[in-house]
Coordinates of C-alpha atoms and ligand atoms in Angstrom, one line a residue:
M92 CA -0.1 -0.1 -0.1
P93 CA 1.2 3.6 -0.7
P94 CA 2.2 5.6 2.3
E95 CA -1.0 7.4 3.8
A96 CA 0.3 10.9 3.2
A97 CA 0.4 10.4 -0.5
I98 CA -3.0 8.7 -1.1
S99 CA -5.8 10.7 -1.8
V100 CA -9.5 9.8 -1.6
R101 CA -10.8 10.4 -5.1
R102 CA -13.2 13.0 -5.8
P103 CA -16.8 11.3 -6.4
S104 CA -17.1 12.9 -9.6
Y105 CA -14.2 11.3 -10.9
G106 CA -14.6 8.1 -9.0
R107 CA -12.5 5.1 -8.9
Q108 CA -14.5 3.2 -11.6
E109 CA -13.6 6.0 -14.1
L110 CA -10.0 5.6 -13.4
K111 CA -9.9 1.9 -12.7
G112 CA -7.6 0.3 -15.4
V113 CA -6.6 3.8 -16.8
R114 CA -2.9 3.4 -15.6
M115 CA -1.0 5.9 -17.5
K116 CA 2.7 6.6 -17.9
I117 CA 3.4 10.2 -17.1
C118 CA 6.8 11.8 -17.6
V119 CA 7.4 14.5 -15.0
I120 CA 10.1 16.9 -16.1
G121 CA 12.0 18.8 -13.3
L122 CA 12.1 17.1 -9.9
G123 CA 12.4 19.9 -7.6
Y124 CA 9.9 21.2 -4.9
V125 CA 7.0 20.8 -7.2
G126 CA 7.9 18.2 -9.6
L127 CA 8.9 15.5 -7.3
P128 CA 6.0 15.7 -4.8
T129 CA 3.8 15.7 -7.9
A130 CA 5.5 12.7 -9.4
A131 CA 5.1 10.8 -6.0
M132 CA 1.5 11.7 -5.8
F133 CA 0.8 10.4 -9.3
A134 CA 2.8 7.2 -8.4
A135 CA 0.8 6.7 -5.1
N136 CA -2.5 7.1 -7.1
G137 CA -2.5 4.5 -9.7
H138 CA 0.0 5.8 -12.4
Y139 CA 3.4 4.9 -13.6
V140 CA 5.9 7.8 -13.5
V141 CA 9.2 8.7 -15.1
G142 CA 10.8 11.4 -13.1
V143 CA 13.2 13.4 -15.4
D144 CA 16.0 15.8 -14.1
V145 CA 19.2 17.3 -15.5
C146 CA 20.9 17.2 -11.9
D147 CA 22.8 13.9 -11.7
R148 CA 22.6 14.3 -7.8
I149 CA 18.9 14.4 -7.8
L150 CA 18.7 11.4 -10.3
K151 CA 21.1 9.4 -8.2
A152 CA 19.2 10.0 -5.0
L153 CA 16.0 9.2 -6.5
G154 CA 17.3 5.8 -8.0
R155 CA 18.2 4.9 -4.3
G156 CA 14.6 5.9 -3.4
E157 CA 15.8 9.2 -1.6
T158 CA 15.2 13.0 -1.9
F159 CA 17.0 16.0 -0.8
I160 CA 13.7 17.9 -0.2
C161 CA 12.8 18.1 3.2
E162 CA 9.0 17.8 3.2
P163 CA 6.7 16.0 5.6
G164 CA 5.7 12.4 4.0
L165 CA 7.8 13.0 0.9
G166 CA 10.5 10.6 1.9
E167 CA 8.1 7.8 2.6
A168 CA 6.1 8.4 -0.7
V169 CA 9.2 8.5 -2.9
R170 CA 10.8 5.3 -1.1
W171 CA 7.5 3.4 -1.6
A172 CA 7.0 4.5 -5.4
V173 CA 10.7 3.8 -6.3
S174 CA 10.5 0.2 -4.3
E175 CA 7.4 -0.6 -6.1
G176 CA 8.8 0.3 -9.4
R177 CA 6.2 3.0 -9.9
L178 CA 8.7 6.1 -10.2
I179 CA 11.9 5.6 -11.9
A180 CA 14.6 8.2 -12.5
R181 CA 15.7 9.2 -15.9
E182 CA 18.2 11.8 -17.6
D183 CA 16.0 12.0 -20.6
P184 CA 12.2 11.9 -21.2
E185 CA 10.6 8.6 -22.6
P186 CA 7.6 8.2 -24.7
A187 CA 4.5 8.6 -22.3
D188 CA 1.0 9.4 -22.3
A189 CA 1.4 12.6 -20.5
Y190 CA 4.3 15.1 -19.8
I191 CA 4.4 17.5 -16.9
I192 CA 6.8 20.4 -17.0
C193 CA 8.0 21.6 -13.5
V194 CA 11.1 23.2 -14.2
P195 CA 12.4 26.8 -12.8
T196 CA 11.4 30.0 -14.2
P197 CA 13.8 32.5 -12.5
I198 CA 14.0 36.3 -13.5
N199 CA 16.9 37.7 -15.5
P200 CA 18.6 40.9 -14.1
D201 CA 16.4 43.2 -16.0
H202 CA 13.3 41.4 -14.3
S203 CA 12.1 39.7 -17.5
A204 CA 11.3 36.0 -17.2
D205 CA 13.9 33.5 -18.0
L206 CA 12.0 30.9 -20.1
S207 CA 14.9 29.0 -21.4
Y208 CA 14.4 26.1 -18.8
I209 CA 10.8 25.8 -20.2
E210 CA 12.2 25.9 -23.7
R211 CA 14.8 23.3 -23.0
A212 CA 12.2 20.9 -21.3
V213 CA 9.6 21.3 -24.1
R214 CA 12.3 20.6 -26.8
S215 CA 13.5 17.5 -24.9
I216 CA 10.0 16.0 -25.3
L217 CA 9.8 16.7 -29.0
P218 CA 11.2 13.2 -29.8
C219 CA 8.8 11.3 -27.7
V220 CA 5.4 13.0 -28.1
R221 CA 2.7 11.1 -30.1
K222 CA -0.8 11.8 -31.3
G223 CA -3.0 12.0 -28.2
N224 CA -0.5 12.8 -25.6
M225 CA -1.2 15.4 -23.0
V226 CA 1.5 18.3 -22.2
I227 CA 1.1 20.1 -19.0
L228 CA 3.1 23.2 -18.0
E229 CA 3.2 23.8 -14.0
S230 CA 5.9 26.2 -14.0
T231 CA 5.0 29.7 -13.0
S232 CA 5.0 31.8 -16.4
P233 CA 4.1 35.0 -18.1
P234 CA 0.5 35.2 -19.7
G235 CA 0.7 33.6 -23.0
T236 CA 3.7 31.2 -22.4
T237 CA 1.7 27.9 -22.8
R238 CA -0.1 29.1 -25.9
D239 CA 2.8 30.8 -27.6
L240 CA 6.1 29.3 -26.6
V241 CA 5.1 25.7 -25.5
C242 CA 2.7 25.4 -28.3
G243 CA 5.1 27.0 -30.7
I244 CA 7.9 24.3 -29.8
L245 CA 5.4 21.5 -29.8
G246 CA 4.4 22.3 -33.3
G247 CA 8.0 21.3 -34.3
S248 CA 7.1 17.7 -33.6
G249 CA 4.7 17.8 -36.8
L250 CA 1.8 17.2 -34.3
T251 CA -0.8 20.1 -33.9
P252 CA -1.4 21.2 -30.3
G253 CA -5.1 21.3 -29.6
T254 CA -5.9 18.8 -32.2
D255 CA -3.3 16.1 -32.0
L256 CA -1.9 17.2 -28.6
Y257 CA -3.8 18.3 -25.3
V258 CA -1.9 21.3 -23.9
A259 CA -2.8 22.9 -20.5
Y260 CA -1.3 25.0 -17.9
C261 CA -1.9 23.8 -14.3
P262 CA -0.2 25.8 -11.6
E263 CA 0.7 25.0 -8.3
R264 CA -0.4 26.9 -4.9
V265 CA 1.6 24.7 -2.7
L266 CA 3.3 26.0 0.7
P267 CA 6.7 24.6 1.5
G268 CA 6.3 22.3 4.6
R269 CA 2.8 21.2 3.7
I270 CA 3.2 20.4 0.1
L271 CA 1.6 16.8 -0.1
T272 CA -1.4 17.9 1.9
E273 CA -1.7 21.1 -0.1
L274 CA -1.5 19.0 -3.5
V275 CA -4.5 17.0 -2.4
H276 CA -6.6 19.8 -0.9
N277 CA -5.9 22.8 -2.6
S278 CA -8.2 24.0 -5.4
R279 CA -6.5 24.2 -8.7
V280 CA -7.3 26.4 -12.0
I281 CA -6.6 24.3 -15.0
G282 CA -6.3 26.4 -18.2
G283 CA -6.2 24.5 -21.5
I284 CA -5.5 25.8 -25.0
N285 CA -8.8 24.6 -25.8
S286 CA -11.7 22.9 -23.6
E287 CA -10.8 19.4 -24.6
S288 CA -7.3 20.0 -23.2
A289 CA -8.5 21.5 -20.0
I290 CA -11.0 18.6 -19.3
K291 CA -8.3 15.9 -20.1
A292 CA -6.0 17.6 -17.6
R293 CA -8.7 17.8 -15.1
T294 CA -9.2 14.1 -15.5
L295 CA -5.7 13.4 -14.9
Y296 CA -5.3 15.5 -11.8
S297 CA -8.3 14.0 -10.3
C298 CA -6.8 10.9 -9.4
F299 CA -5.4 12.8 -6.2
V300 CA -7.0 16.2 -6.1
R301 CA -9.8 16.7 -3.5
G302 CA -10.0 20.4 -4.0
E303 CA -12.4 22.1 -6.4
M304 CA -10.7 22.3 -10.0
Y305 CA -11.7 25.1 -12.1
I306 CA -11.4 25.1 -15.9
T307 CA -10.5 28.0 -18.0
D308 CA -8.2 29.0 -20.8
S309 CA -4.4 28.8 -20.3
V310 CA -3.7 32.7 -20.3
T311 CA -6.2 33.2 -17.8
A312 CA -5.0 30.4 -15.6
E313 CA -1.2 31.8 -16.1
M314 CA -2.6 35.1 -15.0
C315 CA -4.4 33.8 -12.1
K316 CA -1.1 32.2 -10.7
L317 CA 0.7 35.5 -11.0
V318 CA -2.1 37.6 -9.5
E319 CA -2.3 35.6 -6.3
N320 CA 1.3 36.4 -5.6
T321 CA 1.0 39.8 -6.8
Y322 CA -2.0 40.5 -4.4
R323 CA 0.3 39.6 -1.5
D324 CA 3.1 41.8 -2.8
V325 CA 1.0 44.7 -3.2
N326 CA -0.5 44.0 0.1
I327 CA 3.0 43.6 1.9
A328 CA 4.1 46.9 0.1
L329 CA 1.2 48.8 1.5
A330 CA 2.3 47.5 5.1
A331 CA 5.8 48.5 4.4
E332 CA 4.6 52.0 3.3
L333 CA 2.3 52.2 6.6
A334 CA 5.5 51.4 8.5
M335 CA 7.4 54.2 7.2
I336 CA 4.5 56.6 7.5
C337 CA 3.9 55.5 11.2
E338 CA 7.4 56.0 12.1
K339 CA 7.1 59.7 10.9
L340 CA 4.0 60.1 12.9
G341 CA 5.5 58.5 16.0
I342 CA 3.0 55.7 16.3
N343 CA 3.2 51.9 16.0
A344 CA 2.1 50.5 12.5
W345 CA 1.8 47.0 14.0
E346 CA -0.8 48.4 16.3
V347 CA -2.6 50.3 13.5
I348 CA -2.6 47.4 11.3
R349 CA -3.8 44.9 14.2
Y350 CA -6.9 47.2 14.8
A351 CA -7.5 48.0 11.1
N352 CA -7.8 44.1 10.6
K353 CA -10.7 43.9 13.1
H354 CA -12.7 45.4 10.3
P355 CA -14.5 42.4 8.9
R356 CA -13.5 43.2 5.3
V357 CA -9.7 44.3 6.0
N358 CA -6.7 42.1 5.8
L359 CA -3.7 44.1 5.8
H360 CA -0.2 41.9 5.7
Q361 CA 2.7 42.7 7.8
P362 CA 5.8 44.8 7.1
G363 CA 9.2 43.5 7.2
P364 CA 12.8 44.0 6.0
G365 CA 11.6 43.1 2.5
V366 CA 10.1 40.3 0.4
G367 CA 12.0 37.3 -0.6
G368 CA 11.5 33.7 -1.8
H369 CA 11.1 32.6 -5.5
C370 CA 7.5 33.4 -6.0
I371 CA 6.1 36.7 -4.3
A372 CA 9.3 38.5 -5.1
V373 CA 9.4 37.1 -8.6
D374 CA 6.0 36.5 -10.3
P375 CA 4.7 40.3 -10.4
W376 CA 7.6 41.1 -12.6
F377 CA 6.1 38.7 -15.0
I378 CA 3.0 40.8 -15.4
V379 CA 4.9 44.0 -15.4
Q380 CA 7.1 42.6 -18.2
K381 CA 3.9 42.0 -20.4
Q382 CA 2.3 45.3 -19.7
P383 CA 5.0 47.7 -18.3
E384 CA 2.9 50.8 -19.2
T385 CA -0.4 49.7 -17.4
A386 CA 1.1 47.5 -14.5
R387 CA 1.9 50.7 -12.6
M388 CA 0.8 49.7 -9.0
I389 CA 2.2 46.3 -9.4
G390 CA 5.8 47.6 -10.4
L391 CA 5.6 50.3 -7.7
A392 CA 4.7 47.7 -5.0
R393 CA 7.7 45.5 -6.3
R394 CA 9.9 48.5 -5.9
I395 CA 8.8 49.4 -2.5
N396 CA 9.4 46.1 -1.1
D397 CA 12.7 45.9 -2.9
S398 CA 13.6 49.2 -1.1
M399 CA 13.0 47.8 2.4
P400 CA 16.6 46.3 2.9
R401 CA 17.9 49.8 2.1
Y402 CA 15.5 51.4 4.5
V403 CA 16.4 49.1 7.3
L404 CA 20.0 49.9 6.6
E405 CA 19.4 53.5 7.0
R406 CA 17.6 52.9 10.4
I407 CA 20.7 50.9 11.4
K408 CA 23.0 53.8 10.4
A409 CA 20.9 56.1 12.4
L410 CA 20.9 54.0 15.5
L411 CA 24.6 53.6 15.5
K412 CA 25.7 57.0 14.2
N413 CA 27.3 57.9 17.7
I414 CA 29.6 54.9 17.6
S415 CA 33.0 55.9 16.3
G416 CA 35.4 53.2 14.7
G417 CA 34.0 49.9 13.5
R418 CA 30.3 48.8 14.1
K419 CA 29.5 45.2 14.4
V420 CA 25.7 44.0 13.6
C421 CA 24.6 40.7 14.6
V422 CA 21.8 39.5 12.2
L423 CA 19.5 37.0 13.3
G424 CA 17.9 34.9 10.4
V425 CA 19.1 35.0 6.8
T426 CA 16.1 33.1 5.3
Y427 CA 13.2 34.6 3.4
K428 CA 10.6 33.6 5.9
P429 CA 10.6 31.9 9.2
D430 CA 11.3 28.3 10.0
V431 CA 12.5 27.2 6.4
D432 CA 15.8 26.6 5.1
D433 CA 15.2 28.6 1.8
T434 CA 17.2 31.8 1.2
R435 CA 16.3 32.4 -2.4
E436 CA 15.8 36.3 -2.9
S437 CA 16.2 36.8 0.6
P438 CA 16.1 40.5 1.5
V439 CA 17.9 39.9 4.7
I440 CA 21.1 38.7 2.6
R441 CA 20.7 41.6 0.4
L442 CA 20.8 43.8 3.6
I443 CA 24.0 42.2 4.8
S444 CA 25.7 42.9 1.5
M445 CA 24.8 46.3 1.7
L446 CA 26.0 46.8 5.2
K447 CA 29.5 45.3 4.1
A448 CA 29.5 47.7 1.1
E449 CA 28.8 50.6 3.3
G450 CA 32.2 50.3 4.9
G451 CA 32.8 50.5 8.7
Y452 CA 30.4 47.7 9.2
S453 CA 30.9 44.0 10.0
V454 CA 28.2 41.6 10.3
V455 CA 27.7 38.2 11.9
A456 CA 24.7 36.1 10.9
V457 CA 23.0 33.3 13.0
D458 CA 20.5 30.9 11.5
R459 CA 20.3 27.1 12.2
H460 CA 18.2 26.7 9.2
A461 CA 20.4 28.0 6.5
D462 CA 24.3 28.4 5.9
Y463 CA 25.2 32.0 5.0
E464 CA 28.8 32.6 6.0
G465 CA 28.9 30.2 8.7
S466 CA 25.4 31.2 10.1
R467 CA 24.2 27.6 10.6
G468 CA 26.7 26.5 13.3
R469 CA 26.8 29.9 15.1
D470 CA 25.7 30.1 18.6
L471 CA 23.6 33.3 19.2
Y472 CA 25.1 34.3 22.4
E473 CA 28.7 34.0 21.0
A474 CA 27.9 35.7 17.8
V475 CA 26.5 38.8 20.0
K476 CA 30.0 39.3 21.5
G477 CA 31.2 42.8 20.8
C478 CA 28.2 43.7 18.7
H479 CA 26.7 47.2 18.5
L480 CA 23.2 46.2 17.4
L481 CA 21.1 43.1 17.5
L482 CA 19.0 42.8 14.4
L483 CA 15.9 40.6 14.3
A484 CA 15.5 39.9 10.8
V485 CA 13.6 36.6 10.6
N486 CA 11.2 35.5 13.3
H487 CA 12.3 31.9 13.5
R488 CA 10.7 30.1 16.3
E489 CA 13.9 29.7 18.1
F490 CA 14.4 33.4 18.4
E491 CA 11.2 33.8 20.3
R492 CA 12.6 33.1 23.7
V493 CA 16.1 34.2 24.1
D494 CA 17.9 35.5 27.3
F495 CA 18.1 39.2 26.8
A496 CA 20.3 39.6 30.2
R497 CA 22.9 37.2 28.5
I498 CA 22.7 39.2 25.3
R499 CA 23.2 42.6 27.0
E500 CA 26.4 41.4 28.9
R501 CA 28.1 40.4 25.8
M502 CA 27.2 43.4 23.5
A503 CA 29.4 46.3 23.2
Y504 CA 26.4 48.6 22.6
P505 CA 22.8 47.7 23.8
C506 CA 20.9 48.4 20.9
V507 CA 18.1 46.1 19.3
L508 CA 16.3 46.5 16.1
D509 CA 13.3 44.2 15.8
T510 CA 11.9 44.1 12.1
R511 CA 9.2 41.6 12.7
N512 CA 7.4 43.0 15.9
F513 CA 8.6 39.5 17.4
W514 CA 9.8 40.7 20.8
R515 CA 8.1 42.6 23.7
A516 CA 9.6 45.9 24.0
E517 CA 9.2 45.7 27.9
E518 CA 11.3 42.4 28.2
V519 CA 14.0 43.7 26.1
E520 CA 14.4 47.0 27.9
A521 CA 14.2 45.3 31.3
A522 CA 17.7 43.6 30.4
G523 CA 19.0 47.0 29.7
L524 CA 18.9 47.0 26.1
S525 CA 17.4 49.8 24.0
Y526 CA 14.4 48.4 21.8
H527 CA 13.5 49.6 18.4
L528 CA 10.8 48.3 16.1
L529 CA 10.4 48.8 12.3
G530 CA 7.2 50.8 11.9
W531 CA 7.2 52.2 15.3
G532 CA 8.3 55.9 15.5
K533 CA 10.2 56.8 18.5
Q534 CA 12.0 60.2 18.9
S535 CA 15.0 58.3 20.6
D536 CA 15.6 56.2 17.4
E537 CA 17.3 59.3 16.1
E538 CA 19.5 59.3 19.1
G539 CA 20.4 55.6 19.7
P540 CA 20.4 54.0 23.1
D541 CA 22.4 56.9 24.8
G542 CA 20.3 59.6 23.2
G543 CA 18.5 60.3 26.6
V544 CA 15.4 59.0 28.0
P545 CA 13.2 57.2 25.5
V546 CA 10.3 59.3 24.4
P547 CA 7.2 57.1 24.8
A548 CA 5.8 57.2 21.5
A549 CA 2.1 56.6 20.9
R550 CA 1.2 52.9 21.1
G551 CA -2.2 52.9 22.2
F552 CA -3.2 51.4 25.5
G553 CA -3.3 47.7 24.7
G554 CA -1.6 45.4 27.3
A555 CA 1.2 43.3 26.3
E556 CA -1.4 40.2 25.7
D557 CA -2.7 42.5 23.0
R558 CA 0.6 42.2 20.9
Ligands
NAD128 N1 8.3 25.7 -4.8 C1 7.1 26.1 -4.8 O1 6.6 26.2 -3.6 C2 6.4 26.5 -5.8 C3 5.1 27.0 -5.9 C4 4.4 27.2 -7.1 C5 5.0 27.1 -8.0 N2 6.2 27.1 -8.2 C6 7.0 27.1 -9.8 O2 7.2 25.7 -10.0 C7 8.3 25.8 -10.9 C8 9.3 24.9 -10.3 O3 9.7 25.4 -9.0 P1 10.5 24.4 -8.0 O4 10.5 24.9 -6.7 O5 10.0 22.9 -8.1 O6 12.0 24.6 -8.9 P2 13.2 23.8 -8.2 O7 14.3 24.5 -8.6 O8 13.0 23.1 -6.9 O9 13.3 22.3 -9.2 C9 13.2 22.4 -10.7 C10 14.1 21.2 -11.1 O10 14.1 21.3 -12.6 C11 15.3 20.7 -12.9 N3 15.5 21.0 -14.4 C12 15.8 22.1 -14.9 N4 15.8 22.2 -16.3 C13 15.6 20.9 -16.6 C14 15.3 20.4 -17.9 N5 15.5 20.8 -19.0 N6 14.9 19.1 -17.8 C15 14.7 18.4 -16.7 N7 14.8 18.9 -15.6 C16 15.2 20.1 -15.4 C17 16.3 21.4 -11.8 O11 17.4 20.7 -12.1 C18 15.4 21.2 -10.8 O12 15.8 19.9 -10.1 C19 8.9 27.2 -11.0 O13 8.1 27.9 -12.0 C20 8.3 27.7 -9.7 O14 8.2 29.1 -9.8 C21 7.1 26.7 -7.2

């Protein structure tokens, strides 16, 4: 029996009867965070899967039934599928009934989408495709990629997409840490180049998807995927702008956001030192690339979020302006979000580079999840020795409870800047440290810890439990 985490109870409308005996051969191209779990799910739910990747290390591991991706249930699902002969690793695609493309779509330095991985992946299946096959793109892509790029290349096989080949775009919405669960339970948007393609793709996914599946055209589906992340990026940019405004007004943006969100139809996100990861910090650019004149707010939000590391840098400089000689900053967290090991597009890493480029600053980073210049093996209390500022950059769970008195003893200058509203000002200040919060304007922030009695900035009357 396949492991429980990977088995899905099939949707009643596409019940077992419909799929019984329809065991297909599926070629999944690109075995990363999206491709490998998808391959494992198809294998666990009745199909025979060929996993293709250009990375030898991934193929060798898969051949042994192992994976480098740390994801609940995935190791077990892969081990089972490989041991049962349901999932095999291959360097090149093989003739199959369906091809699912899950390769990366990074951005170029000019913020345009790098579609070269998709191009290569589609070309690699040209010798294999046969009449009646299905080709599905899962990679996040600019609107029109499936219809124009994928179908354009597939035409080189001598088969006509839409008539001889079913072609669809089926994006993922999975959250790292919950990928297998979300593959099953999330709703999906399925966009075909024609309705037959969309219906065929929906039937394929129905072997494990329990969420709703909405059928549309491929360009709409591509845009949906981009808009989901763009919505969050714009919302975070609004929170970041609010943080900067509230600092100037001498009030606490976190409190403003918390109370504004009590409105039943308001859902403001949280500010921070920037936006990272390979989705939210990237996908909005794909819309801007297509419509640079019209996508004004989307482009502005991207630029606001991209400016946050510089903004935090300026706050650090203001807080340490009274220090003569070298300044040492201890940075807690380097990943793009809490409790993960992913540093892709991390704004904290950008901030560290800016600090170093500034001259006169040295940085020591602590992060047991990710290794950035020795951050993984570093002890927090060793790292803060001789530091002038402690920067809480990522709210990893392990930073929630720290011994501020021990930190104070070791620091050369008692200054803390919290960019995540993670610590309680009273607790930090009780240890003799000066607490500063991104988005909270205190006059004393201009002065640094020795600048006199902190001016009690407006922070409402909420008790500690209200934070
Ligand atoms: N990771 C997520 O949570 C997530 C969520 C939604 C959408 N996406 C999108 O899905 C796509 C894949 O993302 P990912 O996180 O799985 O990327 P990834 O980098 O983890 O994996 C991609 C894999 O594709 C392989 N590859 C590259 N070119 C290839 C080729 N020509 N043939 C075969 N294999 C090839 C790489 O070696 C790599 O193993 C991206 O477009 C991404 O934006 C990712």
